[in-house]
Amino acid sequence: MTMTNAVMSAMGGQMHHHTSVFNAQTPQAQSIANLFYIDLAIAAVIFLTVTALVIAAVIRFRARPGDGEPYQDPGNPKLETLWTVVPALILLFLLVLTARAMFIVNPPVGTRKPDVIVVAHQWWWEYRYPSSGVVTANELHMPAGTNWLLGIQSADVIHDFWVPDLGAKMDAIPGHPNVLWITPQKTGTYLGTCAEYCGAEHAMMGIRVIVQPPEEFAQWEKAQLHAPAPPVAAAAVRGAGLFEEKTCMNCHNIAGTKARALVGPDLTHLADRDTIGSNLIANNLTNLAQWIADPQSLKPGCNMPNLRLSGAEAEDIAVYLESLK
Amino acid sequence: MSEASQSHATITSLADIKEYRGLLSWVASIDHKQIGIMYVVSAYFFLFVGVVEALIMRLQLIRPNNHLISPETYDQLFTMHGTTMVFLMAMPLLFGFSVYLVPLMIGARDMAFPRLNALGFWLYFFGALMLYFSFMAGGAPAAGWFGYAPLTEKSYSFDHGIDYWALSLLVMGAGSVATGINLIVTVLTLRAPGMTLRRLPLFVWMVFINGILVVLAMPPLNAALVMILADRLLNTHFFTPATGGSALMWQNYFWMFGHPEVYILVLPAFGVISEVIPVFSRKVMYGYGLMATSTVAIAFLSFGVWLHHMFATGLGFAILYLFAASSMLIAVPTGIKIFNWIATMWGGTIRFSTPMLFATAFLIQFTIGGLSGITFAAIPLDWQLTDSYFVVAHIHYVLLGGTVFAMIAGTYYWFPKVTGRMMSERVGRWNFWLLVIGFNGTFAVLHILGVLGMPRRVYTYPDVPYFGLLHAISTYFAFVLVLGLLVFVANMIWSLLRGKVAGDDPWDAWTLEWATSSPPPPENFERVRTIHGRRPLWDLKHAAVAPAATKEGR
Ligand code: HEM
Ligand SMILES: [Cu+2]
Ligand SMILES: [Cu+2]
């Protein structure tokens, strides 16, 4: 029950919104949408032709009392050639358009290195910016108007990075690094989800992409590189102590502290994120405390164990984490 | 006429055949008809099981953020539902029809290897039980019907579900290869005198090609299953990238089997449609030659399209072009069939008995499934739509709206032959309309969900516009669909007990199975005369009326 309530309350507002293959926000997505319109038009013509013929046959040639056996027409090579060749030509046309769209959507990369590396984990996303060295989790920041190359990788099983408004999806396969071009044009928040079944919490592996004006993105990137200030408020200081004590640091990284592990999401600037649990719940003190106290109640099966903290302990840690800006 | 239709006046129901009395006569049977019946009954039983699993999923999906069942349960359900429908329902259903009908249609006494036939069935039967035993052995498999590695590795799936899954598919796979070989040899060696390959009924043609597909397609699956079992039980590293294995290799093996499998599941259905439409349109099949050659083309091409299941795995452009082209190409022979079936209806005098109703719905629904399939061959569209609900819609249009509808048409058509009793036409009409409405209502809306970004295999979804509404529509119609299926089962049971006595040839059909009694005696025919054309019974009945028509296939 608690789970449902927390998830539901968080879901009001911007946590989730409408997405669509047709709501194209990048040239890549636009080119796919255009191809889809043509494909749908072709499909509609073929479907209507077949349906019309079937219905016509059903109406015209329904047996009526007194009908004898009809003329036994064994076939007509000319007609049969017609319905072999015409569909083949239509498909050839579609194939040409397909090849063209492929080049727009995912052209060969050459020697270009990815601008950001997406590493999928069971059931969260890690984002690494190789040029600046920023590492973050679950919310992907990108500058508007630039053609970005995403490296798509996996740390465990196969996942898939899919944000319909931004275009193609790409599998994250262990041992098989992939790439994906995305050129976001408008600033805003775009939502997606893991699209390859990856185990218990596949359904809760949301993607949140925040496209910013280039200056704002540069600022964000710079801020990420600074280690957060040490805690000052009493609760936050207690929380920082508990974080080291309660094995949190066996799995998480917080820059400037002893916590260096990379098993779970990087928490260095957790307070900057809109959501926790890969777009599961809004990032606020109450939700965070609940997550820390019992992540399994919010995301059953996830790889963060219930560490049996008291409510007060969880709250102190939450206060500490919410100070990490 | 009287010489060919060897009416066994004394046989009007299965109970009249003393060889079929008692449980032992079935369990120990090597009679292709009993084995065929056992296949079909088991397949319909597992259809019921798979539908129950589907209904629980549909109830879970009826509204956003629903918590009727746990994520783990949902994952087990879609895995078991998919595996059941493909391996425990569709395959044995098609095999059942094949081993029952092929010997009769070619005028043979039995399959070429009757014992191998029984072995194939029992391997399937016990393989199926083994799969379901996993529920009692600590958890059903939960990695989807195509069980992608490395999720299926021990480190990610600890309990024994995957072991049961792989072992049971392996056992059933061995049985399938045996049955495939048996069908090929039967068609090649046991045809009645005069029945050249060019006079083979189209159903037999398709089953023959299907046998070849089965024999060639199962080995990659069986090999992959052995490898995953070795990984799990012997700590080998076939599919573990961290220690030198390859995760993608599983997909290559699986789909090298899996795509031909899709055609394995549909060719016999094509065969059924190719018998039903001509008989009920009262016309010879339009373009028999092209129907047969297009089947061969499909079989051949089906081995060259498997990568279209992997378009989003990051392949090179050259290989992508090749497989986009082959995947579009395979649509051509499939399209040919649709048009040839329509051309067969054209100019006929069509009797809309229940088999013909289902065949007509098949034409349209299968076309929709084919068109959504072409969408995936246009690679950038696949990059958006694969692994979304668009795929769920596509699968069901092909397999349920296509294969299952065709097999229901076949059931209504051959039920009188198998049991000696007609199925109720009145109930058949209810059956038909409930299924058509239920099926399209359940699955048409799922296309839209895919376009809106809903991934498949998720136990729940957030409350975004339309998701809840579309899923609710789908769930409500699923109940109509299930009602239709219950009416179907009820009709079978009622007709078996109370149905009108069928007689040898109730549909005024023309292939050899209608020349013997309903049900046929254990030996099938007392004597089979030389065949002179594609439609032996038609030739007998119409020799005087239309001599030209008897010349076909010479
Ligand atoms: C009453 C009829 C049926 C209903 C309501 C139904 C419903 C469903 C649902 C809800 C899913 C899971 C969707 C997801 O979470 O991704 C599914 C998957 C599937 N269904 Fe059905 N289904 C029905 C009949 C069939 C039939 C007759 C077949 C095959 C002949 C079939 C084959 C499959 C397959 C292969 C999957 C994919 C499983 C996987 O993702 O591993 N279904 N179906
Ligand atoms: Cu996933
Ligand atoms: Cu395929």
Coordinates of C-alpha atoms in Angstrom, one line a residue, chain B residues 135-483:
Chain B
F135 CA 6.3 -24.2 -11.2
M136 CA 6.7 -26.9 -8.5
A137 CA 10.5 -26.9 -8.6
G138 CA 11.1 -23.5 -7.3
G139 CA 9.9 -21.2 -10.0
A140 CA 9.0 -21.1 -13.7
P141 CA 11.4 -19.6 -16.2
A142 CA 11.2 -15.8 -16.5
A143 CA 13.4 -14.7 -19.4
G144 CA 10.8 -14.5 -22.2
W145 CA 10.1 -17.0 -24.9
F146 CA 13.4 -16.3 -26.6
G147 CA 15.4 -16.4 -23.4
Y148 CA 18.1 -14.0 -24.2
A149 CA 21.5 -14.6 -22.7
P150 CA 23.1 -13.5 -20.5
L151 CA 19.9 -12.9 -18.6
T152 CA 19.5 -16.7 -18.7
E153 CA 22.9 -17.3 -17.1
K154 CA 23.1 -18.6 -13.6
S155 CA 24.4 -15.2 -12.3
Y156 CA 21.1 -13.5 -13.4
S157 CA 18.6 -16.3 -13.2
F158 CA 19.5 -18.3 -10.1
D159 CA 16.6 -20.8 -9.7
H160 CA 16.0 -23.8 -11.9
G161 CA 13.3 -22.3 -14.1
I162 CA 15.7 -21.8 -17.1
D163 CA 17.1 -25.3 -16.7
Y164 CA 13.6 -26.7 -17.0
W165 CA 12.9 -24.4 -19.9
A166 CA 16.0 -25.4 -21.8
L167 CA 15.7 -29.1 -21.1
S168 CA 12.1 -29.2 -22.0
L169 CA 12.6 -27.3 -25.3
L170 CA 15.5 -29.7 -26.1
V171 CA 13.3 -32.8 -25.5
M172 CA 10.5 -31.4 -27.6
G173 CA 13.0 -30.2 -30.2
A174 CA 14.3 -33.7 -30.6
G175 CA 10.7 -34.9 -31.0
S176 CA 10.0 -32.2 -33.7
V177 CA 13.0 -33.3 -35.8
A178 CA 11.8 -36.9 -35.6
T179 CA 8.3 -35.8 -36.8
G180 CA 9.8 -33.6 -39.5
I181 CA 11.8 -36.4 -41.0
N182 CA 8.8 -38.7 -40.7
L183 CA 6.6 -36.3 -42.6
I184 CA 9.2 -35.8 -45.4
V185 CA 9.7 -39.5 -45.9
T186 CA 6.0 -40.2 -45.8
V187 CA 5.2 -37.7 -48.5
L188 CA 8.2 -38.9 -50.6
T189 CA 7.5 -42.6 -50.4
L190 CA 3.9 -43.5 -49.5
R191 CA 1.9 -41.6 -52.1
A192 CA -0.9 -43.4 -53.9
P193 CA -0.2 -44.7 -57.4
G194 CA -0.6 -41.8 -59.8
M195 CA -0.2 -39.1 -57.2
T196 CA 2.8 -37.3 -58.6
L197 CA 4.2 -34.3 -56.6
R198 CA 2.3 -32.1 -59.0
R199 CA -1.0 -33.7 -57.9
L200 CA -0.3 -33.4 -54.2
P201 CA -3.0 -31.6 -52.3
L202 CA -1.7 -28.2 -51.3
F203 CA -2.0 -29.0 -47.6
V204 CA 0.4 -31.9 -48.1
W205 CA 2.7 -29.7 -50.1
M206 CA 2.9 -27.2 -47.3
V207 CA 3.4 -29.9 -44.6
F208 CA 6.1 -31.4 -46.7
I209 CA 8.0 -28.1 -47.0
N210 CA 7.3 -27.6 -43.3
G211 CA 9.0 -30.9 -42.5
I212 CA 12.1 -29.7 -44.3
L213 CA 11.9 -26.4 -42.4
V214 CA 11.6 -28.2 -39.1
V215 CA 14.5 -30.5 -39.8
L216 CA 16.8 -27.6 -40.8
A217 CA 15.6 -25.1 -38.2
M218 CA 15.6 -27.1 -35.0
P219 CA 19.3 -27.9 -34.8
P220 CA 20.5 -24.3 -34.2
L221 CA 18.0 -24.1 -31.3
N222 CA 19.0 -27.4 -29.9
A223 CA 22.6 -26.5 -30.1
A224 CA 22.0 -23.2 -28.4
L225 CA 20.0 -24.9 -25.7
V226 CA 22.9 -27.4 -25.1
M227 CA 25.3 -24.4 -24.8
I228 CA 23.1 -22.5 -22.3
L229 CA 22.7 -25.7 -20.2
A230 CA 26.4 -26.2 -20.3
D231 CA 27.0 -22.6 -19.2
R232 CA 24.5 -23.0 -16.3
L233 CA 25.4 -26.5 -15.2
L234 CA 29.0 -27.0 -16.2
N235 CA 30.3 -23.4 -15.9
T236 CA 31.3 -23.1 -19.5
H237 CA 31.3 -19.5 -21.0
F238 CA 29.5 -19.6 -24.3
F239 CA 27.3 -16.6 -23.6
T240 CA 29.2 -14.7 -20.9
P241 CA 31.1 -11.7 -22.4
A242 CA 33.1 -11.1 -19.3
T243 CA 34.9 -14.4 -19.8
G244 CA 35.2 -14.4 -23.5
G245 CA 31.7 -15.6 -24.5
S246 CA 29.3 -13.7 -26.7
A247 CA 25.8 -12.5 -25.7
L248 CA 24.9 -11.9 -29.3
M249 CA 25.7 -15.4 -30.3
W250 CA 22.6 -16.7 -28.5
Q251 CA 20.5 -14.3 -30.5
N252 CA 22.0 -15.5 -33.8
Y253 CA 21.4 -19.1 -32.9
F254 CA 18.0 -18.5 -31.6
W255 CA 16.7 -16.5 -34.5
M256 CA 18.4 -18.8 -37.0
F257 CA 15.8 -21.2 -35.6
G258 CA 13.2 -18.6 -34.6
H259 CA 12.5 -17.0 -37.9
P260 CA 12.0 -20.3 -39.8
E261 CA 9.9 -21.2 -36.8
V262 CA 7.5 -18.4 -37.5
Y263 CA 7.0 -20.0 -40.9
I264 CA 6.8 -23.4 -39.4
L265 CA 3.9 -22.1 -37.4
V266 CA 2.2 -20.6 -40.4
L267 CA 2.8 -23.0 -43.4
P268 CA 0.4 -25.7 -42.3
A269 CA -2.1 -23.0 -41.6
F270 CA -1.6 -21.9 -45.2
G271 CA -2.2 -25.5 -46.2
V272 CA -5.5 -25.6 -44.3
I273 CA -6.7 -22.4 -46.0
S274 CA -5.7 -23.8 -49.4
E275 CA -8.0 -26.7 -48.8
V276 CA -10.9 -24.9 -47.2
I277 CA -11.2 -22.0 -49.6
P278 CA -11.4 -24.1 -52.8
V279 CA -13.9 -26.6 -51.4
F280 CA -16.2 -23.9 -50.1
S281 CA -15.9 -21.7 -53.2
R282 CA -16.5 -24.8 -55.3
K283 CA -13.5 -24.0 -57.4
V284 CA -10.1 -25.5 -58.1
M285 CA -7.3 -23.7 -56.3
Y286 CA -6.2 -20.7 -58.4
G287 CA -2.6 -20.9 -59.5
Y288 CA -1.7 -24.2 -57.9
G289 CA 1.8 -24.1 -59.3
L290 CA 2.5 -20.7 -58.0
M291 CA 1.1 -21.6 -54.6
A292 CA 3.5 -24.5 -54.3
T293 CA 6.6 -22.6 -55.7
S294 CA 5.8 -19.6 -53.5
T295 CA 5.9 -22.0 -50.5
V296 CA 9.3 -23.2 -51.5
A297 CA 10.4 -19.6 -51.9
I298 CA 9.2 -18.8 -48.4
A299 CA 11.0 -21.8 -46.9
F300 CA 14.2 -20.9 -48.7
L301 CA 14.1 -17.2 -47.8
S302 CA 13.1 -17.9 -44.2
F303 CA 16.6 -19.0 -43.5
G304 CA 17.9 -15.6 -44.7
V305 CA 16.0 -13.2 -42.6
W306 CA 16.8 -14.0 -39.0
L307 CA 18.7 -10.8 -38.4
H308 CA 15.5 -8.7 -38.7
H309 CA 14.9 -9.7 -35.1
M310 CA 18.3 -8.1 -34.2
F311 CA 18.1 -4.8 -36.1
A312 CA 18.5 -2.9 -32.9
T313 CA 21.6 -4.8 -31.7
G314 CA 24.0 -2.4 -33.6
L315 CA 24.9 -4.3 -36.8
G316 CA 26.9 -3.0 -39.8
F317 CA 25.1 -1.3 -42.6
A318 CA 26.0 -3.8 -45.3
I319 CA 24.4 -6.6 -43.3
L320 CA 21.4 -4.4 -42.4
Y321 CA 20.7 -3.7 -46.1
L322 CA 20.9 -7.4 -47.0
F323 CA 18.5 -8.4 -44.3
A324 CA 16.1 -5.5 -44.9
A325 CA 16.0 -6.6 -48.6
S326 CA 15.5 -10.3 -47.8
S327 CA 12.8 -9.5 -45.2
M328 CA 10.9 -7.4 -47.7
L329 CA 11.4 -10.1 -50.4
I330 CA 9.8 -12.8 -48.3
A331 CA 6.6 -10.7 -48.2
V332 CA 6.2 -11.2 -51.9
P333 CA 5.5 -15.0 -51.9
T334 CA 3.3 -14.4 -48.9
G335 CA 1.3 -11.7 -50.8
I336 CA 1.0 -14.0 -53.8
K337 CA -0.8 -16.5 -51.6
I338 CA -3.3 -14.0 -50.3
F339 CA -4.2 -12.9 -53.9
N340 CA -4.4 -16.5 -55.1
W341 CA -6.8 -17.3 -52.4
I342 CA -9.0 -14.3 -53.2
A343 CA -8.8 -15.3 -56.9
T344 CA -10.0 -18.7 -55.9
M345 CA -13.1 -17.2 -54.2
W346 CA -13.6 -14.9 -57.2
G347 CA -16.1 -16.4 -59.6
G348 CA -17.0 -19.3 -57.2
T349 CA -20.2 -20.1 -55.5
I350 CA -19.1 -19.6 -51.9
R351 CA -20.8 -21.5 -49.1
F352 CA -20.2 -19.7 -45.9
S353 CA -20.1 -22.7 -43.6
T354 CA -18.1 -22.1 -40.4
P355 CA -14.7 -23.2 -41.9
M356 CA -15.1 -20.7 -44.7
L357 CA -16.0 -17.9 -42.2
F358 CA -12.8 -18.5 -40.4
A359 CA -10.8 -18.7 -43.6
T360 CA -12.2 -15.4 -44.7
A361 CA -11.3 -13.7 -41.4
F362 CA -7.8 -15.3 -41.7
L363 CA -7.3 -13.5 -45.1
I364 CA -7.8 -10.1 -43.6
Q365 CA -6.2 -10.6 -40.2
F366 CA -3.2 -12.2 -41.6
T367 CA -2.8 -9.4 -44.1
I368 CA -2.7 -6.9 -41.2
G369 CA -0.1 -9.0 -39.5
G370 CA 1.9 -9.1 -42.7
L371 CA 1.7 -5.4 -43.1
S372 CA 2.9 -4.7 -39.6
G373 CA 5.7 -7.2 -40.3
I374 CA 6.8 -5.2 -43.4
T375 CA 7.0 -2.2 -41.1
F376 CA 9.7 -4.0 -39.1
A377 CA 11.6 -4.7 -42.3
A378 CA 11.9 -1.0 -42.9
I379 CA 14.8 -0.8 -40.5
P380 CA 14.5 2.7 -39.0
L381 CA 10.9 1.9 -38.1
D382 CA 12.1 -1.3 -36.4
W383 CA 14.5 1.0 -34.4
Q384 CA 11.5 2.7 -33.0
L385 CA 9.0 0.0 -32.8
T386 CA 10.8 -3.2 -31.9
D387 CA 10.3 -4.5 -28.4
S388 CA 7.3 -2.3 -28.1
Y389 CA 3.6 -3.2 -27.9
F390 CA 3.6 -2.9 -31.7
V391 CA 5.4 -6.2 -31.7
V392 CA 2.9 -7.7 -29.3
A393 CA 0.1 -6.7 -31.7
H394 CA 2.1 -8.1 -34.6
I395 CA 2.8 -11.5 -33.0
H396 CA -0.9 -12.0 -32.2
Y397 CA -2.2 -10.9 -35.6
V398 CA 0.1 -13.5 -37.2
L399 CA -0.2 -16.3 -34.7
L400 CA -3.7 -15.9 -33.3
G401 CA -5.5 -14.0 -36.1
G402 CA -3.5 -16.0 -38.6
T403 CA -2.5 -19.5 -37.5
V404 CA -5.1 -20.1 -34.8
F405 CA -8.0 -18.8 -36.9
A406 CA -6.8 -21.1 -39.8
M407 CA -6.5 -24.1 -37.4
I408 CA -10.0 -23.4 -36.1
A409 CA -11.2 -23.4 -39.7
G410 CA -9.4 -26.7 -40.1
T411 CA -11.0 -28.0 -37.0
Y412 CA -14.5 -27.3 -38.2
Y413 CA -13.6 -28.7 -41.6
W414 CA -12.1 -32.0 -40.5
F415 CA -13.9 -32.6 -37.2
P416 CA -16.6 -34.6 -39.1
K417 CA -13.9 -36.8 -40.6
V418 CA -12.1 -37.4 -37.3
T419 CA -15.1 -38.0 -35.1
G420 CA -17.9 -38.9 -37.6
R421 CA -20.0 -36.0 -36.2
M422 CA -20.7 -32.5 -37.6
M423 CA -20.0 -29.5 -35.5
S424 CA -23.0 -27.2 -34.9
E425 CA -23.2 -24.5 -37.5
R426 CA -25.3 -22.3 -35.3
V427 CA -22.9 -22.4 -32.5
G428 CA -20.1 -22.0 -35.0
R429 CA -21.5 -18.7 -36.0
W430 CA -21.5 -17.5 -32.4
N431 CA -18.0 -18.9 -32.1
F432 CA -16.9 -17.0 -35.2
W433 CA -18.3 -13.5 -34.3
L434 CA -17.2 -13.6 -30.7
L435 CA -13.6 -14.5 -31.8
V436 CA -13.4 -11.9 -34.6
I437 CA -14.7 -9.2 -32.3
G438 CA -12.8 -10.3 -29.3
F439 CA -9.5 -10.8 -31.2
N440 CA -9.5 -7.5 -33.1
G441 CA -10.7 -5.6 -30.0
T442 CA -7.9 -7.0 -27.9
F443 CA -5.0 -6.6 -30.2
A444 CA -5.7 -3.7 -32.7
V445 CA -5.3 -1.1 -30.0
L446 CA -2.0 -2.5 -29.0
H447 CA -0.4 -1.1 -32.2
I448 CA -1.2 2.4 -30.9
L449 CA 0.4 1.7 -27.5
G450 CA 3.6 0.7 -29.3
V451 CA 3.6 3.9 -31.2
L452 CA 3.1 5.8 -28.0
G453 CA 6.3 4.3 -26.5
M454 CA 5.0 1.4 -24.4
P455 CA 7.6 -1.3 -24.2
R456 CA 6.6 -4.9 -24.1
R457 CA 7.1 -7.3 -21.1
V458 CA 6.5 -4.7 -18.4
Y459 CA 4.3 -5.7 -15.5
T460 CA 2.8 -2.2 -15.1
Y461 CA 3.0 1.2 -16.6
P462 CA 2.7 4.8 -15.5
D463 CA -0.5 6.8 -15.7
V464 CA 0.1 8.7 -19.0
P465 CA -2.6 9.7 -21.4
Y466 CA -4.3 6.8 -23.3
F467 CA -2.3 4.0 -21.8
G468 CA -4.9 3.1 -19.2
L469 CA -7.7 3.5 -21.6
L470 CA -6.2 1.4 -24.4
H471 CA -5.2 -1.3 -22.0
A472 CA -8.6 -1.4 -20.4
I473 CA -10.2 -1.8 -23.9
S474 CA -7.8 -4.6 -24.6
T475 CA -8.6 -6.4 -21.4
Y476 CA -12.4 -6.1 -21.8
F477 CA -12.2 -7.5 -25.4
A478 CA -9.9 -10.3 -24.2
F479 CA -12.9 -11.6 -22.2
V480 CA -15.0 -11.6 -25.4
L481 CA -12.2 -13.5 -27.1
V482 CA -12.0 -16.0 -24.3
L483 CA -15.8 -16.4 -24.4

